[in-house]
GROMACS .gro file of C-alpha atoms in nm:
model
  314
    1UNK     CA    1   2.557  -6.833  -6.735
    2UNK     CA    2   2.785  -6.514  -6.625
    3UNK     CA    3   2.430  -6.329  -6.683
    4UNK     CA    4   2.281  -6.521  -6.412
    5UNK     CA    5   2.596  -6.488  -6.186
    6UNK     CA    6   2.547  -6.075  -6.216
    7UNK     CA    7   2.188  -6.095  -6.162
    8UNK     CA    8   2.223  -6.297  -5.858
    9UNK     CA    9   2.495  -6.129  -5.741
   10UNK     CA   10   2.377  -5.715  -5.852
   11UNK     CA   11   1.984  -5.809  -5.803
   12UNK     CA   12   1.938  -6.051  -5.556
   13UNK     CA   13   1.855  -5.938  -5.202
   14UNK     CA   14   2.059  -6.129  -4.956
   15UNK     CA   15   1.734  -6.378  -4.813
   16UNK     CA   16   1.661  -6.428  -5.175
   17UNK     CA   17   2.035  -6.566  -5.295
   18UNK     CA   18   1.980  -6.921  -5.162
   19UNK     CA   19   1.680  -7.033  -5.385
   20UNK     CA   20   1.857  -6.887  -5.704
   21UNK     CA   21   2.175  -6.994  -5.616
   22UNK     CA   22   1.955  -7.360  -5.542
   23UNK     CA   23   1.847  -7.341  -5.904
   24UNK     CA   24   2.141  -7.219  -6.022
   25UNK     CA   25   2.362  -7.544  -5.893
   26UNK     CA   26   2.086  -7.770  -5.992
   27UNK     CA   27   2.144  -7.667  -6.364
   28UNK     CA   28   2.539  -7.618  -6.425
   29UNK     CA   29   2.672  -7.865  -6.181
   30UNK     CA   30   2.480  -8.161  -6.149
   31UNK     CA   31   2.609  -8.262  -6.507
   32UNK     CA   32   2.989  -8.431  -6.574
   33UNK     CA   33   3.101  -8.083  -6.656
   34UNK     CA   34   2.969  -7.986  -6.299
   35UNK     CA   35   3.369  -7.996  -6.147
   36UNK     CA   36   3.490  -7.724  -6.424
   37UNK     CA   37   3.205  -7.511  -6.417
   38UNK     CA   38   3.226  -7.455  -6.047
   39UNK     CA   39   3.589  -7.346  -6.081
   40UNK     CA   40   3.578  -7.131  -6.299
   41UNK     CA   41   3.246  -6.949  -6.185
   42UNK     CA   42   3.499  -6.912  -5.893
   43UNK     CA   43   3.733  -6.737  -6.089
   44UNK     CA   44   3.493  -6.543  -6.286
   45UNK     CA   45   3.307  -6.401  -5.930
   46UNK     CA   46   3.702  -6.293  -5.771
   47UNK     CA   47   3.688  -6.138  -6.084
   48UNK     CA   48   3.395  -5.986  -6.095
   49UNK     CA   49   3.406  -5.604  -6.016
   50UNK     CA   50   3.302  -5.289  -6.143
   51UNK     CA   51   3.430  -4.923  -6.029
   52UNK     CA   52   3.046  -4.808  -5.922
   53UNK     CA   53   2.945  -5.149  -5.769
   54UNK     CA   54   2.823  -5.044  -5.417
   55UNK     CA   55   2.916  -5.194  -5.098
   56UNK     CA   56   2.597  -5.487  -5.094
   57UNK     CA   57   2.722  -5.599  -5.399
   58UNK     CA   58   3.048  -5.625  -5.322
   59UNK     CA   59   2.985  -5.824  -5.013
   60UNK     CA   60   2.762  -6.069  -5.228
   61UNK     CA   61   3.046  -6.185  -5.429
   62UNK     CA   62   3.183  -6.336  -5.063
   63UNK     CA   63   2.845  -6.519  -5.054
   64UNK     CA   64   2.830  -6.655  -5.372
   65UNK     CA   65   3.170  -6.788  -5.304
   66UNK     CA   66   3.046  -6.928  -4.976
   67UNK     CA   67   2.711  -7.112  -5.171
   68UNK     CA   68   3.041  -7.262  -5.398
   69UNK     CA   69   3.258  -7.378  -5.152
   70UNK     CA   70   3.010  -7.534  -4.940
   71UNK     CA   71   2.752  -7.710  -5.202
   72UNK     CA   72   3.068  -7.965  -5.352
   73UNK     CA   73   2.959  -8.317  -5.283
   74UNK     CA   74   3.148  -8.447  -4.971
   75UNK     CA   75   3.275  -8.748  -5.176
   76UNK     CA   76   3.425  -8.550  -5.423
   77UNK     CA   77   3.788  -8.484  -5.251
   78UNK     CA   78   3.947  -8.392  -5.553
   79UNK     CA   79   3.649  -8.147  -5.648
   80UNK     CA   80   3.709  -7.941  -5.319
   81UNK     CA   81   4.103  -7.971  -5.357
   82UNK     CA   82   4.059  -7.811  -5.686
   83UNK     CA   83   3.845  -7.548  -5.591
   84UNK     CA   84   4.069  -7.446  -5.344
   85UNK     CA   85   4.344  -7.439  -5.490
   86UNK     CA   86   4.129  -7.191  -5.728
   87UNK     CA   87   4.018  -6.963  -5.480
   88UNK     CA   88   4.381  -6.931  -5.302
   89UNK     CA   89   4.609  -6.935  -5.637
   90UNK     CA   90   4.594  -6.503  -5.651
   91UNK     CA   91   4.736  -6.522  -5.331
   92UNK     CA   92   5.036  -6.768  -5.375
   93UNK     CA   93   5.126  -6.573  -5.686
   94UNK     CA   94   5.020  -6.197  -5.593
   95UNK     CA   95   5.180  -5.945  -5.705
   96UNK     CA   96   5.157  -5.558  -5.583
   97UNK     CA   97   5.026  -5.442  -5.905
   98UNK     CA   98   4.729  -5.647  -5.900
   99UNK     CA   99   4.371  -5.477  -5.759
  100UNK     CA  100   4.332  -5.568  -5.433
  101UNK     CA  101   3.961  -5.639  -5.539
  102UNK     CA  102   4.064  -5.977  -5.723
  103UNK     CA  103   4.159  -6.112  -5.367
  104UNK     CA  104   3.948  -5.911  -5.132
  105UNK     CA  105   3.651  -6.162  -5.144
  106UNK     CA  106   3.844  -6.483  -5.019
  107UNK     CA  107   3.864  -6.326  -4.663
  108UNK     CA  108   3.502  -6.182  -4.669
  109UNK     CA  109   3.401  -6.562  -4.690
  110UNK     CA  110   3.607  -6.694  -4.460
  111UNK     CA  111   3.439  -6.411  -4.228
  112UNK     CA  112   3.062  -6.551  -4.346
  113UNK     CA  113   3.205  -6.897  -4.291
  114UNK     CA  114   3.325  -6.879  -3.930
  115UNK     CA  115   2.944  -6.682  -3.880
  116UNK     CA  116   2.762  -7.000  -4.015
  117UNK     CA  117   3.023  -7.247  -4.065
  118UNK     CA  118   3.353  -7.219  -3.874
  119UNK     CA  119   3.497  -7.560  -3.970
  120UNK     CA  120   3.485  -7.453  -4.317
  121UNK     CA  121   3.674  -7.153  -4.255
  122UNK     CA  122   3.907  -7.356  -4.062
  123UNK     CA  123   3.967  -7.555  -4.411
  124UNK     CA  124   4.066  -7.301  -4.585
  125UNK     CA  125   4.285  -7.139  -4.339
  126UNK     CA  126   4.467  -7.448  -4.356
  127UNK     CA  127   4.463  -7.531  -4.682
  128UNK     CA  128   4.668  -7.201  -4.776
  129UNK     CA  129   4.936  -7.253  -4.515
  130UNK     CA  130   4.994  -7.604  -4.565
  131UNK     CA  131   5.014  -7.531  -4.986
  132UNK     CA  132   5.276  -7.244  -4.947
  133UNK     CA  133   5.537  -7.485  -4.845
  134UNK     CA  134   5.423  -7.794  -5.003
  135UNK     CA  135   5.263  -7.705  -5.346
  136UNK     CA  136   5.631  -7.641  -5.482
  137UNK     CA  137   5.927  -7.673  -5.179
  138UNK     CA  138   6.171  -7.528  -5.415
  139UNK     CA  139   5.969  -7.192  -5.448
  140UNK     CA  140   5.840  -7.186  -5.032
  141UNK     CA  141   5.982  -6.811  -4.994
  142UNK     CA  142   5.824  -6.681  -5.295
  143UNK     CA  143   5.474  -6.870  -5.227
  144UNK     CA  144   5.567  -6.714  -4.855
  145UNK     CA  145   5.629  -6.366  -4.934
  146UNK     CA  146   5.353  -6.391  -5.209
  147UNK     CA  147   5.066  -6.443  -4.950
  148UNK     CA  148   5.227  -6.214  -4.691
  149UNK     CA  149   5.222  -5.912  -4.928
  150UNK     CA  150   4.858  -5.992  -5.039
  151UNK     CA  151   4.763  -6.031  -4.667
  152UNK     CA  152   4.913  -5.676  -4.609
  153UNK     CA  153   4.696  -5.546  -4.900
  154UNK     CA  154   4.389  -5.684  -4.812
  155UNK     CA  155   4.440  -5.582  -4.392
  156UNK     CA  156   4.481  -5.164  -4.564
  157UNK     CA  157   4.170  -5.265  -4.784
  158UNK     CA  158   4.011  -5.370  -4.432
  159UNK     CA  159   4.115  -5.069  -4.253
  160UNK     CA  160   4.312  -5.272  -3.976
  161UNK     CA  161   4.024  -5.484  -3.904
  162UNK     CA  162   4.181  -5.835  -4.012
  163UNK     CA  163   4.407  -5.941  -3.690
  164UNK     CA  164   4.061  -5.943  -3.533
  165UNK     CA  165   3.947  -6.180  -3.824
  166UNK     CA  166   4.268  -6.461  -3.803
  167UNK     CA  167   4.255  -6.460  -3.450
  168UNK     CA  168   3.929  -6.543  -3.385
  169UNK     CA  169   3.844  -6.803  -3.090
  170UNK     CA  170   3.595  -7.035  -3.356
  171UNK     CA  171   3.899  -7.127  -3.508
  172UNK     CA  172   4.093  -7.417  -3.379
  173UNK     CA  173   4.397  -7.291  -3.231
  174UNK     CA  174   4.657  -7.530  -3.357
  175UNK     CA  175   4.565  -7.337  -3.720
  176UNK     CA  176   4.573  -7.013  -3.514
  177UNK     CA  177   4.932  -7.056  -3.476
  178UNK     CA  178   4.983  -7.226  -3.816
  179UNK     CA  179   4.817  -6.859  -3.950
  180UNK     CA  180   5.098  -6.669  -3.748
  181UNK     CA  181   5.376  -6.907  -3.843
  182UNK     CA  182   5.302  -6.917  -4.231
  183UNK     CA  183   5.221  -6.492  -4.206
  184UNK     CA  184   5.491  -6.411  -3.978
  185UNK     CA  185   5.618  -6.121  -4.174
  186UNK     CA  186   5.264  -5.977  -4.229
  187UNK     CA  187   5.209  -5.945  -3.816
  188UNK     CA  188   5.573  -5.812  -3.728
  189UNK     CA  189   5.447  -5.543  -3.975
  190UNK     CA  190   5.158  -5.479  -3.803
  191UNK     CA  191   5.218  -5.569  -3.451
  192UNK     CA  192   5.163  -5.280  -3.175
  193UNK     CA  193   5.469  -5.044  -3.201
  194UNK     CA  194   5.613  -5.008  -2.858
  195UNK     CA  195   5.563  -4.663  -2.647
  196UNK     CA  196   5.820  -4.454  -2.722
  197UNK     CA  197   6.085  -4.394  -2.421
  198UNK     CA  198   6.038  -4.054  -2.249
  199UNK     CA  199   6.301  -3.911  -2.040
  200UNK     CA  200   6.306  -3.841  -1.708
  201UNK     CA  201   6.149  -3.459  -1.646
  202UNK     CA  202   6.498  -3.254  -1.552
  203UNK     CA  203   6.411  -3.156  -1.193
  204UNK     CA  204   6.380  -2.829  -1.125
  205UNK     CA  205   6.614  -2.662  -0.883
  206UNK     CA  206   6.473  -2.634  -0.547
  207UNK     CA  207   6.397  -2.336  -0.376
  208UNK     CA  208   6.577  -2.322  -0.013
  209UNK     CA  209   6.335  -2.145   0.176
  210UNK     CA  210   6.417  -1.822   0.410
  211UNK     CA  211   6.488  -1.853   0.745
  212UNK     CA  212   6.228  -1.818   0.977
  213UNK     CA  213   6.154  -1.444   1.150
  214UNK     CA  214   6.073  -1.440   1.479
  215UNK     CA  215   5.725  -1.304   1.533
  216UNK     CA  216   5.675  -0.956   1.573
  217UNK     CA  217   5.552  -0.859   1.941
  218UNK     CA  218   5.347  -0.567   1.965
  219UNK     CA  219   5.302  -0.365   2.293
  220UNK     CA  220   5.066  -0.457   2.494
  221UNK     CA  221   4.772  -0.195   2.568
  222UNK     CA  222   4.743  -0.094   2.942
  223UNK     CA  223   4.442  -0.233   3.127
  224UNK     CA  224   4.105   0.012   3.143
  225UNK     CA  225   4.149  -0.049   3.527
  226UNK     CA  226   4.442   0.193   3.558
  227UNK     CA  227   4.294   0.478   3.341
  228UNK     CA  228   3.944   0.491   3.545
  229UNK     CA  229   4.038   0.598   3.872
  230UNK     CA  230   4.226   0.884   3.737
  231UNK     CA  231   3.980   0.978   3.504
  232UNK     CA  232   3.749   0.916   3.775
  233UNK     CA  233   3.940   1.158   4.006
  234UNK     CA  234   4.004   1.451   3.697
  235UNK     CA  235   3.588   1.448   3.670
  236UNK     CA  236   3.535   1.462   4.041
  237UNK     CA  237   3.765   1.759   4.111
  238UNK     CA  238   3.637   1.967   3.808
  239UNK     CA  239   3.316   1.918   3.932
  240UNK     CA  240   3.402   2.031   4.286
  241UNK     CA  241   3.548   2.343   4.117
  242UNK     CA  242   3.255   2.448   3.912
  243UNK     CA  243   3.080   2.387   4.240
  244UNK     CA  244   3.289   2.675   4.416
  245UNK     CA  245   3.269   2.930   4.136
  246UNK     CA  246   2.887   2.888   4.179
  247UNK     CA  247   2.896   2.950   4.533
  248UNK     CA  248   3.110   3.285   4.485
  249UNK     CA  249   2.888   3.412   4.208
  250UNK     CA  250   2.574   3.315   4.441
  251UNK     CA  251   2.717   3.546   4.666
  252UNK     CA  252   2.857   3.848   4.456
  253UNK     CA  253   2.483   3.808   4.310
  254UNK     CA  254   2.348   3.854   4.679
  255UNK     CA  255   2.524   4.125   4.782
  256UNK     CA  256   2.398   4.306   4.458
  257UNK     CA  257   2.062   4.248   4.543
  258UNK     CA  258   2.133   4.412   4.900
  259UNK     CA  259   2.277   4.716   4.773
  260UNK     CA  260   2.000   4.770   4.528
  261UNK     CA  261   1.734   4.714   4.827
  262UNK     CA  262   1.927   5.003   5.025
  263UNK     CA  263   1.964   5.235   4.792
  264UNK     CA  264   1.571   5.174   4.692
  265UNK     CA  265   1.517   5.242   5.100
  266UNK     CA  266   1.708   5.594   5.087
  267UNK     CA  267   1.495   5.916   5.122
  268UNK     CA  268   1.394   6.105   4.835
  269UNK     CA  269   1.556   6.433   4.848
  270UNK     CA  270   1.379   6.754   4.963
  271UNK     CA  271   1.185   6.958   4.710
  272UNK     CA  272   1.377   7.157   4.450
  273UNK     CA  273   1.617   6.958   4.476
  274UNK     CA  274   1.782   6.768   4.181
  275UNK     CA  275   1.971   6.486   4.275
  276UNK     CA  276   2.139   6.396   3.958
  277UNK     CA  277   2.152   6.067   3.838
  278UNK     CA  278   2.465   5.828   3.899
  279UNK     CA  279   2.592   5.790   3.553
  280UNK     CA  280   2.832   5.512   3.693
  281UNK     CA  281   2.596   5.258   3.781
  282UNK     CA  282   2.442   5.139   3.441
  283UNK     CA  283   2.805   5.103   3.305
  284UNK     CA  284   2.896   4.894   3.607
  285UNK     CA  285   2.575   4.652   3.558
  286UNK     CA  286   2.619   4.605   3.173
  287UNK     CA  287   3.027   4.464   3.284
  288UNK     CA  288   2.880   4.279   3.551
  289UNK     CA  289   2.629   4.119   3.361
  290UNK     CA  290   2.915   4.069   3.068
  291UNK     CA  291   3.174   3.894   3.325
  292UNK     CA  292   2.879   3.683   3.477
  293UNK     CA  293   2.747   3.536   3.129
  294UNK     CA  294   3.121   3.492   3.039
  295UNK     CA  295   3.151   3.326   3.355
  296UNK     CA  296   2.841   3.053   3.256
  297UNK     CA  297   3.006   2.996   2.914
  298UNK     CA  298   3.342   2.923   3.056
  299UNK     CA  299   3.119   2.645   3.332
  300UNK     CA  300   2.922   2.536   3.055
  301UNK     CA  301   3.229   2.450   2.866
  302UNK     CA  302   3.414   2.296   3.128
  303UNK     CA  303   3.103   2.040   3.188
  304UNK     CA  304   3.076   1.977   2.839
  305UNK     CA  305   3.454   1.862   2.872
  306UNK     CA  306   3.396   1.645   3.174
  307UNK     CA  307   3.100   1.506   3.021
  308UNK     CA  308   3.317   1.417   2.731
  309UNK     CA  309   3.599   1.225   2.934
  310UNK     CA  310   3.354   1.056   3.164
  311UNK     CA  311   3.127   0.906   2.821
  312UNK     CA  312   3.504   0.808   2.724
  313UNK     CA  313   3.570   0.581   3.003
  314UNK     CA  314   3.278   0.457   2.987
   0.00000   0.00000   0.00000
């Protein structure tokens, strides 16, 4: 028999379980024996666990328990009872020292029942909350603290996952609250911690901010009007003055020209005579010539000035 058990539960794929677990009821429970033998197969699959077994197999051990609970006879009252009592008796007397894996698969099948069968879940839910105060009244807080502690161990096997499980909506919600009543201590453990209380940020001091400057005027640039008229009137007179120094030299010029024509009319002396040459007059060309192109660069400048303060006002 426990050979079958570990092939069904180590060998069996999960779509396969329900026609072995079919033949397997068919041959140890149908007899008068039937009541026993499905007790303590529940005891022997809790109990069933090996350090290497991987994760499928330790999930089938919830399913097998599931095929248990839910193929007793309906007119057998006592069988389920029993078998109950079976399945929930680690809890009422767990103790911290015992492997969390001898308890673990009660709550996997309660979590396949409310998937296919929530009223069955629902049973059992009630079943353990009404049995920790009436099974034996004069040992309620041991039963009580029993359950809680084995609740706590299985909710750290579970990874914080089992609040989620008790307070599912498929269950009725008059057991909901039963559930919170008969585990009160396990969800003050685990009930959300409130946010811690920050203090108010210190203000920082406040900057007072500098009196206001008044804005800085700058002087106002004179209008172009006033400056062209007397640039206007600077060009015009050095322009009438370059025109007078032209006229003079025009005329010193002419009345060169008029003394060379005369002295080109004298007569040319008698023969034998030497008239000797005037040694003067070259000299007094070369300084004229000197003063008149010095003259032309000193007008030449000038215009180049005007020119410059007339493209300026412009």
């Amino acid at each position: 028999m426990a050979k079958k058990i570990e092939f069904i539960i180590c060998q069996c794929k999960p779509n396969a379980q329900d026609k072995h677990f079919e033949w397997f009821s068919n041959s140890f429970f149908r007899g008068p024996d039937g009541p026993s033998l499905r007790a303590e197969t529940i005891r022997y699959v809790q109990y069933f666990f090996k350090p290497d077994m991987p994760a499928h197999v330790l999930e089938a051990r919830g399913h097998f328990l599931y095929y248990l609970l839910t193929s007793i006879p309906p007119n057998s009252d006592v069988e389920q009872q029993w078998c109950k009592t079976v399945v929930w008796f680690d809890w009422l007397t767990y103790d911290p020292h015992t492997s969390v894996q001898f308890i673990e698969p009660v709550m996997s099948m309660i979590r396949i029942a409310l998937a296919n069968l929530p009223s069955k879940a629902t049973a059992m839910l009630e079943y353990v909350c009404k049995s920790v105060s009436l099974i034996y009244p004069a040992r309620t807080e041991l039963f009580k603290k029993a359950a809680n502690d084995a609740m706590q161990a299985v909710h750290e096997y579970y990874q914080g996952g089992l609040p989620a499980l008790l307070d599912n909506p498929r269950i009725e919600r008059s057991i909901r609250e039963l559930v919170r009543e008969t585990f009160s201590d396990y969800f003050a453990r685990n009930a959300a911690a409130p946010p811690p209380l920050i203090p108010p940020p210190v203000s920082a001091p406040q900057l007072t901010a500098p009196p206001p400057q008044p804005p800085v005027t700058r002087p106002q640039s004179l209008p172009a009007t006033t400056t062209a008229p007397a640039n206007s009137n600077h060009t015009t007179s050095s322009r009438e003055r370059g025109r007078s120094k032209d006229k003079e030299k025009n005329k010193e010029n002419e009345k060169d020209d008029k003394e060379r024509v005369k002295q080109n009319k004298t007569p040319s002396p008698p023969n034998g005579t030497v008239i000797s040459p005037k040694v003067d007059e070259p000299v007094t060309l070369q300084a004229k010539k000197k003063e008149r192109t010095k003259e032309i660069d000193e007008l030449v400048e000038q215009l180049r000035d005007d020119f410059k303060t007339t493209m300026v006002t412009l």
